[in-house]
């Protein structure tokens, strides 16, 4: 294991020099790698990289160096996206951050008398922006490794198959689902799975439409930060994945926050 850790460290530092980008080890990261915008640094966790490697190689043969390169390239694409997006990226990301990461806190910060419809639709826009960023980073990865992409797709499909009931519940409750749930059962699968593999998910036809939209519409940093495109996907989420016949996904919040959410109905947003 010590040899593996040394190999990971050396590979990352070599990539850092090659692409002239700062790197920093952070074992509290909770994921293999992440681009930190403020410090313009790629953070990495050796323990998470090892865990990902041992997990993914069960599904498809791959080398450790391939995995590191693929992950590093994904973060390089995020870096390029953020730099290219400039001020527009910073403004939108700061606006949607709390909506995506902390639904309960976002709800508690709603002004008195604010319509719950606004929260549901705004959160769907935040989910759309995160989906766009991940899709862009995956499809514009300069260090793309087919073996890693294949292993990630097989892993995503297997996780969903094992937890299909949970995946269905999360997809139907996207406007208020937690970030980890959204990533596991919505954003991540739509990013890495080919359309035919999306059949394992509930609401296949709607997810297929979203995937096709991403292929056609998310081609540049400008597309990722286009508010109109976010609204288009938000409408699909609200009306078709979260449709009016479904059980109310805000019930748990209503129970937890009776003074904030007393009565509400489904949002009515202009297509």
Tab-separated table of C-alpha atoms in Angstrom:
chain	number	residue	atom	x	y	z
A	1	UNK	CA	0.000	0.000	0.000
A	2	UNK	CA	2.886	2.389	0.732
A	3	UNK	CA	4.172	1.783	-2.799
A	4	UNK	CA	0.718	2.629	-4.176
A	5	UNK	CA	0.575	5.853	-2.174
A	6	UNK	CA	4.006	6.854	-3.438
A	7	UNK	CA	2.992	6.100	-7.017
A	8	UNK	CA	-0.156	8.235	-6.669
A	9	UNK	CA	1.821	11.137	-5.207
A	10	UNK	CA	4.484	10.999	-7.921
A	11	UNK	CA	1.934	10.774	-10.752
A	12	UNK	CA	-0.053	13.759	-9.481
A	13	UNK	CA	3.057	15.902	-9.008
A	14	UNK	CA	4.229	14.996	-12.508
A	15	UNK	CA	0.848	16.037	-13.956
A	16	UNK	CA	1.014	19.225	-11.908
A	17	UNK	CA	4.339	20.159	-13.517
A	18	UNK	CA	3.223	19.161	-17.000
A	19	UNK	CA	0.031	21.247	-16.902
A	20	UNK	CA	1.406	24.039	-14.697
A	21	UNK	CA	-1.354	23.836	-12.101
A	22	UNK	CA	-0.994	23.796	-8.319
A	23	UNK	CA	-1.976	20.663	-6.386
A	24	UNK	CA	-2.521	20.078	-2.685
A	25	UNK	CA	-3.182	16.915	-0.701
A	26	UNK	CA	-6.315	17.028	1.445
A	27	UNK	CA	-7.407	13.802	3.117
A	28	UNK	CA	-10.583	15.483	4.419
A	29	UNK	CA	-11.750	16.132	0.868
A	30	UNK	CA	-14.253	13.261	0.788
A	31	UNK	CA	-13.573	12.526	-2.904
A	32	UNK	CA	-10.637	11.645	-5.126
A	33	UNK	CA	-10.013	15.117	-6.574
A	34	UNK	CA	-11.656	18.526	-6.760
A	35	UNK	CA	-10.794	21.870	-8.296
A	36	UNK	CA	-10.726	24.703	-5.750
A	37	UNK	CA	-11.622	27.888	-7.589
A	38	UNK	CA	-10.416	30.505	-5.122
A	39	UNK	CA	-6.892	29.135	-4.804
A	40	UNK	CA	-6.770	27.814	-8.392
A	41	UNK	CA	-5.631	24.447	-7.019
A	42	UNK	CA	-6.515	20.815	-7.656
A	43	UNK	CA	-7.039	19.119	-4.308
A	44	UNK	CA	-6.575	15.368	-3.996
A	45	UNK	CA	-7.033	12.628	-1.434
A	46	UNK	CA	-4.757	9.609	-1.733
A	47	UNK	CA	-7.062	7.430	0.390
A	48	UNK	CA	-10.052	8.293	-1.833
A	49	UNK	CA	-8.057	7.638	-5.016
A	50	UNK	CA	-7.015	4.218	-3.674
A	51	UNK	CA	-10.604	3.429	-2.728
A	52	UNK	CA	-11.895	4.479	-6.154
A	53	UNK	CA	-9.239	2.402	-7.900
A	54	UNK	CA	-9.955	-0.748	-5.892
A	55	UNK	CA	-13.685	-0.311	-6.479
A	56	UNK	CA	-13.594	0.490	-10.197
A	57	UNK	CA	-11.134	-2.201	-11.226
A	58	UNK	CA	-13.708	-4.802	-10.144
A	59	UNK	CA	-15.827	-3.748	-13.120
A	60	UNK	CA	-13.216	-3.237	-15.798
A	61	UNK	CA	-9.420	-3.724	-16.029
A	62	UNK	CA	-7.542	-0.448	-15.632
A	63	UNK	CA	-4.191	0.825	-14.447
A	64	UNK	CA	-3.780	3.166	-11.499
A	65	UNK	CA	-2.019	5.732	-13.699
A	66	UNK	CA	-5.001	5.752	-16.076
A	67	UNK	CA	-7.392	6.463	-13.232
A	68	UNK	CA	-5.266	9.325	-11.880
A	69	UNK	CA	-4.878	10.877	-15.340
A	70	UNK	CA	-8.611	10.651	-16.014
A	71	UNK	CA	-9.523	12.234	-12.669
A	72	UNK	CA	-6.868	14.928	-13.099
A	73	UNK	CA	-8.116	15.700	-16.608
A	74	UNK	CA	-11.665	16.031	-15.320
A	75	UNK	CA	-10.515	18.681	-12.852
A	76	UNK	CA	-8.460	20.424	-15.553
A	77	UNK	CA	-11.695	20.700	-17.567
A	78	UNK	CA	-13.450	22.195	-14.529
A	79	UNK	CA	-10.579	24.689	-14.219
A	80	UNK	CA	-10.823	25.666	-17.888
A	81	UNK	CA	-14.597	25.999	-17.551
A	82	UNK	CA	-14.339	28.300	-14.542
A	83	UNK	CA	-11.605	30.472	-16.063
A	84	UNK	CA	-13.447	30.719	-19.389
A	85	UNK	CA	-16.730	31.493	-17.669
A	86	UNK	CA	-15.140	34.426	-15.839
A	87	UNK	CA	-17.356	36.732	-13.843
A	88	UNK	CA	-20.556	35.104	-15.121
A	89	UNK	CA	-19.379	31.767	-13.680
A	90	UNK	CA	-18.594	33.328	-10.281
A	91	UNK	CA	-21.953	35.099	-10.036
A	92	UNK	CA	-24.045	32.078	-11.005
A	93	UNK	CA	-22.074	29.624	-8.848
A	94	UNK	CA	-22.407	31.835	-5.782
A	95	UNK	CA	-26.145	32.206	-6.419
A	96	UNK	CA	-26.864	28.486	-6.814
A	97	UNK	CA	-24.402	27.087	-4.265
A	98	UNK	CA	-26.651	27.100	-1.203
A	99	UNK	CA	-29.656	25.940	-3.233
A	100	UNK	CA	-27.713	22.882	-4.318
A	101	UNK	CA	-25.742	22.058	-1.178
A	102	UNK	CA	-28.111	22.919	1.675
A	103	UNK	CA	-31.813	22.689	0.828
A	104	UNK	CA	-32.975	23.030	4.430
A	105	UNK	CA	-30.828	26.114	4.988
A	106	UNK	CA	-31.979	27.619	1.686
A	107	UNK	CA	-35.595	27.079	2.704
A	108	UNK	CA	-35.017	28.678	6.095
A	109	UNK	CA	-33.586	31.775	4.386
A	110	UNK	CA	-36.645	32.346	2.218
A	111	UNK	CA	-38.157	35.806	2.852
A	112	UNK	CA	-41.474	35.818	4.758
A	113	UNK	CA	-44.339	35.336	2.363
A	114	UNK	CA	-42.133	34.013	-0.452
A	115	UNK	CA	-43.924	31.448	-2.620
A	116	UNK	CA	-42.557	27.904	-2.286
A	117	UNK	CA	-42.911	27.622	-6.069
A	118	UNK	CA	-39.898	29.918	-6.385
A	119	UNK	CA	-37.733	27.657	-4.241
A	120	UNK	CA	-38.606	24.503	-6.188
A	121	UNK	CA	-37.871	26.044	-9.576
A	122	UNK	CA	-34.709	27.859	-8.462
A	123	UNK	CA	-33.338	24.642	-6.982
A	124	UNK	CA	-34.060	22.822	-10.232
A	125	UNK	CA	-32.007	25.529	-12.008
A	126	UNK	CA	-29.144	24.926	-9.558
A	127	UNK	CA	-29.282	21.189	-10.275
A	128	UNK	CA	-29.217	21.959	-14.017
A	129	UNK	CA	-26.088	24.092	-13.650
A	130	UNK	CA	-24.288	21.339	-11.716
A	131	UNK	CA	-25.317	18.808	-14.356
A	132	UNK	CA	-24.022	21.070	-17.140
A	133	UNK	CA	-20.646	21.545	-15.395
A	134	UNK	CA	-20.134	17.821	-14.819
A	135	UNK	CA	-21.181	16.929	-18.358
A	136	UNK	CA	-18.855	19.568	-19.804
A	137	UNK	CA	-15.926	18.390	-17.654
A	138	UNK	CA	-16.462	14.753	-18.610
A	139	UNK	CA	-16.807	15.408	-22.338
A	140	UNK	CA	-13.928	17.921	-22.458
A	141	UNK	CA	-11.493	15.910	-20.352
A	142	UNK	CA	-8.055	16.406	-22.002
A	143	UNK	CA	-6.749	13.231	-20.308
A	144	UNK	CA	-9.777	11.049	-21.075
A	145	UNK	CA	-9.109	7.339	-20.547
A	146	UNK	CA	-11.673	4.980	-22.190
A	147	UNK	CA	-11.020	2.183	-19.676
A	148	UNK	CA	-11.771	4.495	-16.731
A	149	UNK	CA	-14.886	5.886	-18.408
A	150	UNK	CA	-16.109	2.342	-19.007
A	151	UNK	CA	-15.449	1.286	-15.413
A	152	UNK	CA	-17.243	4.396	-14.101
A	153	UNK	CA	-20.273	3.684	-16.301
A	154	UNK	CA	-20.462	0.044	-15.164
A	155	UNK	CA	-20.108	1.138	-11.536
A	156	UNK	CA	-22.873	3.743	-11.866
A	157	UNK	CA	-25.208	1.230	-13.491
A	158	UNK	CA	-24.531	-1.394	-10.817
A	159	UNK	CA	-25.059	1.075	-7.943
A	160	UNK	CA	-28.417	2.093	-9.414
A	161	UNK	CA	-29.488	-1.518	-9.951
A	162	UNK	CA	-28.669	-2.360	-6.341
A	163	UNK	CA	-30.528	0.673	-5.065
A	164	UNK	CA	-33.270	1.121	-7.643
A	165	UNK	CA	-35.937	2.024	-5.094
A	166	UNK	CA	-33.747	4.752	-3.590
A	167	UNK	CA	-32.805	6.011	-7.066
A	168	UNK	CA	-36.486	6.266	-8.012
A	169	UNK	CA	-37.331	8.168	-4.828
A	170	UNK	CA	-34.429	10.585	-5.293
A	171	UNK	CA	-35.254	11.276	-8.939
A	172	UNK	CA	-38.864	11.992	-8.032
A	173	UNK	CA	-37.767	14.321	-5.243
A	174	UNK	CA	-34.935	16.148	-7.018
A	175	UNK	CA	-36.031	19.660	-5.998
A	176	UNK	CA	-35.239	18.862	-2.371
A	177	UNK	CA	-32.926	15.822	-2.533
A	178	UNK	CA	-29.521	16.156	-0.879
A	179	UNK	CA	-26.406	16.830	-2.932
A	180	UNK	CA	-24.914	13.364	-2.473
A	181	UNK	CA	-28.152	11.705	-3.552
A	182	UNK	CA	-28.453	13.975	-6.577
A	183	UNK	CA	-24.878	13.204	-7.646
A	184	UNK	CA	-25.261	9.426	-7.207
A	185	UNK	CA	-28.604	8.925	-8.893
A	186	UNK	CA	-29.042	11.834	-11.312
A	187	UNK	CA	-26.054	14.024	-12.210
A	188	UNK	CA	-23.386	11.318	-12.217
A	189	UNK	CA	-25.374	8.727	-14.247
A	190	UNK	CA	-26.509	11.334	-16.797
A	191	UNK	CA	-22.882	12.411	-17.171
A	192	UNK	CA	-21.188	9.018	-17.554
A	193	UNK	CA	-23.844	6.573	-18.795
A	194	UNK	CA	-24.574	6.161	-22.507
A	195	UNK	CA	-28.238	6.636	-23.397
A	196	UNK	CA	-28.902	2.898	-23.727
A	197	UNK	CA	-27.625	2.311	-20.174
A	198	UNK	CA	-30.014	4.897	-18.759
A	199	UNK	CA	-32.732	2.241	-19.172
A	200	UNK	CA	-31.852	0.971	-15.695
A	201	UNK	CA	-33.224	4.230	-14.284
A	202	UNK	CA	-36.879	5.100	-13.765
A	203	UNK	CA	-38.300	7.752	-16.123
A	204	UNK	CA	-36.003	6.587	-18.922
A	205	UNK	CA	-37.685	8.620	-21.678
A	206	UNK	CA	-37.332	11.895	-19.778
A	207	UNK	CA	-33.702	11.190	-18.873
A	208	UNK	CA	-33.023	10.317	-22.508
A	209	UNK	CA	-34.391	13.729	-23.506
A	210	UNK	CA	-32.083	15.452	-21.010
A	211	UNK	CA	-29.042	13.490	-22.249
A	212	UNK	CA	-29.856	14.411	-25.851
A	213	UNK	CA	-30.239	18.050	-24.808
A	214	UNK	CA	-26.808	17.992	-23.170
A	215	UNK	CA	-25.186	16.576	-26.288
A	216	UNK	CA	-26.605	19.289	-28.502
A	217	UNK	CA	-26.668	22.329	-26.219
A	218	UNK	CA	-23.714	22.074	-23.791
A	219	UNK	CA	-20.700	22.608	-26.027
A	220	UNK	CA	-18.919	25.614	-24.529
A	221	UNK	CA	-18.408	27.429	-21.195
A	222	UNK	CA	-20.940	30.005	-22.341
A	223	UNK	CA	-23.574	27.265	-22.686
A	224	UNK	CA	-22.913	26.012	-19.160
A	225	UNK	CA	-23.648	29.439	-17.681
A	226	UNK	CA	-26.587	30.313	-19.944
A	227	UNK	CA	-29.567	31.055	-17.637
A	228	UNK	CA	-32.077	30.246	-20.369
A	229	UNK	CA	-30.612	26.766	-20.850
A	230	UNK	CA	-30.754	26.203	-17.082
A	231	UNK	CA	-34.429	27.161	-17.105
A	232	UNK	CA	-35.154	24.740	-19.949
A	233	UNK	CA	-33.740	21.795	-17.995
A	234	UNK	CA	-35.374	23.062	-14.785
A	235	UNK	CA	-38.746	22.884	-16.520
A	236	UNK	CA	-38.093	19.277	-17.552
A	237	UNK	CA	-37.149	18.408	-13.970
A	238	UNK	CA	-40.136	20.144	-12.407
A	239	UNK	CA	-42.823	19.064	-14.873
A	240	UNK	CA	-41.745	15.637	-16.014
A	241	UNK	CA	-39.489	14.071	-13.389
A	242	UNK	CA	-41.312	15.696	-10.516
A	243	UNK	CA	-44.733	15.636	-12.205
A	244	UNK	CA	-48.029	16.538	-10.656
A	245	UNK	CA	-49.087	12.955	-10.070
A	246	UNK	CA	-46.198	12.265	-7.724
A	247	UNK	CA	-46.208	12.305	-3.963
A	248	UNK	CA	-45.131	15.587	-2.435
A	249	UNK	CA	-41.319	15.557	-2.000
A	250	UNK	CA	-41.443	18.556	0.339
A	251	UNK	CA	-43.431	16.666	2.972
A	252	UNK	CA	-40.382	15.896	5.081
A	253	UNK	CA	-39.470	19.583	5.044
A	254	UNK	CA	-43.029	20.569	5.879
A	255	UNK	CA	-42.913	18.260	8.888
A	256	UNK	CA	-39.528	19.629	9.942
A	257	UNK	CA	-40.425	23.262	9.244
A	258	UNK	CA	-44.152	23.650	9.900
A	259	UNK	CA	-43.937	27.430	10.200
A	260	UNK	CA	-42.099	27.754	6.883
A	261	UNK	CA	-44.164	25.340	4.786
A	262	UNK	CA	-47.842	25.229	5.643
A	263	UNK	CA	-49.582	24.981	2.313
A	264	UNK	CA	-48.168	24.795	-1.169
A	265	UNK	CA	-48.943	23.401	-4.598
A	266	UNK	CA	-46.828	22.473	-7.594
A	267	UNK	CA	-45.006	25.275	-9.356
A	268	UNK	CA	-46.424	26.835	-12.467
A	269	UNK	CA	-43.480	27.916	-14.625
A	270	UNK	CA	-43.574	29.247	-18.138
A	271	UNK	CA	-42.170	26.843	-20.711
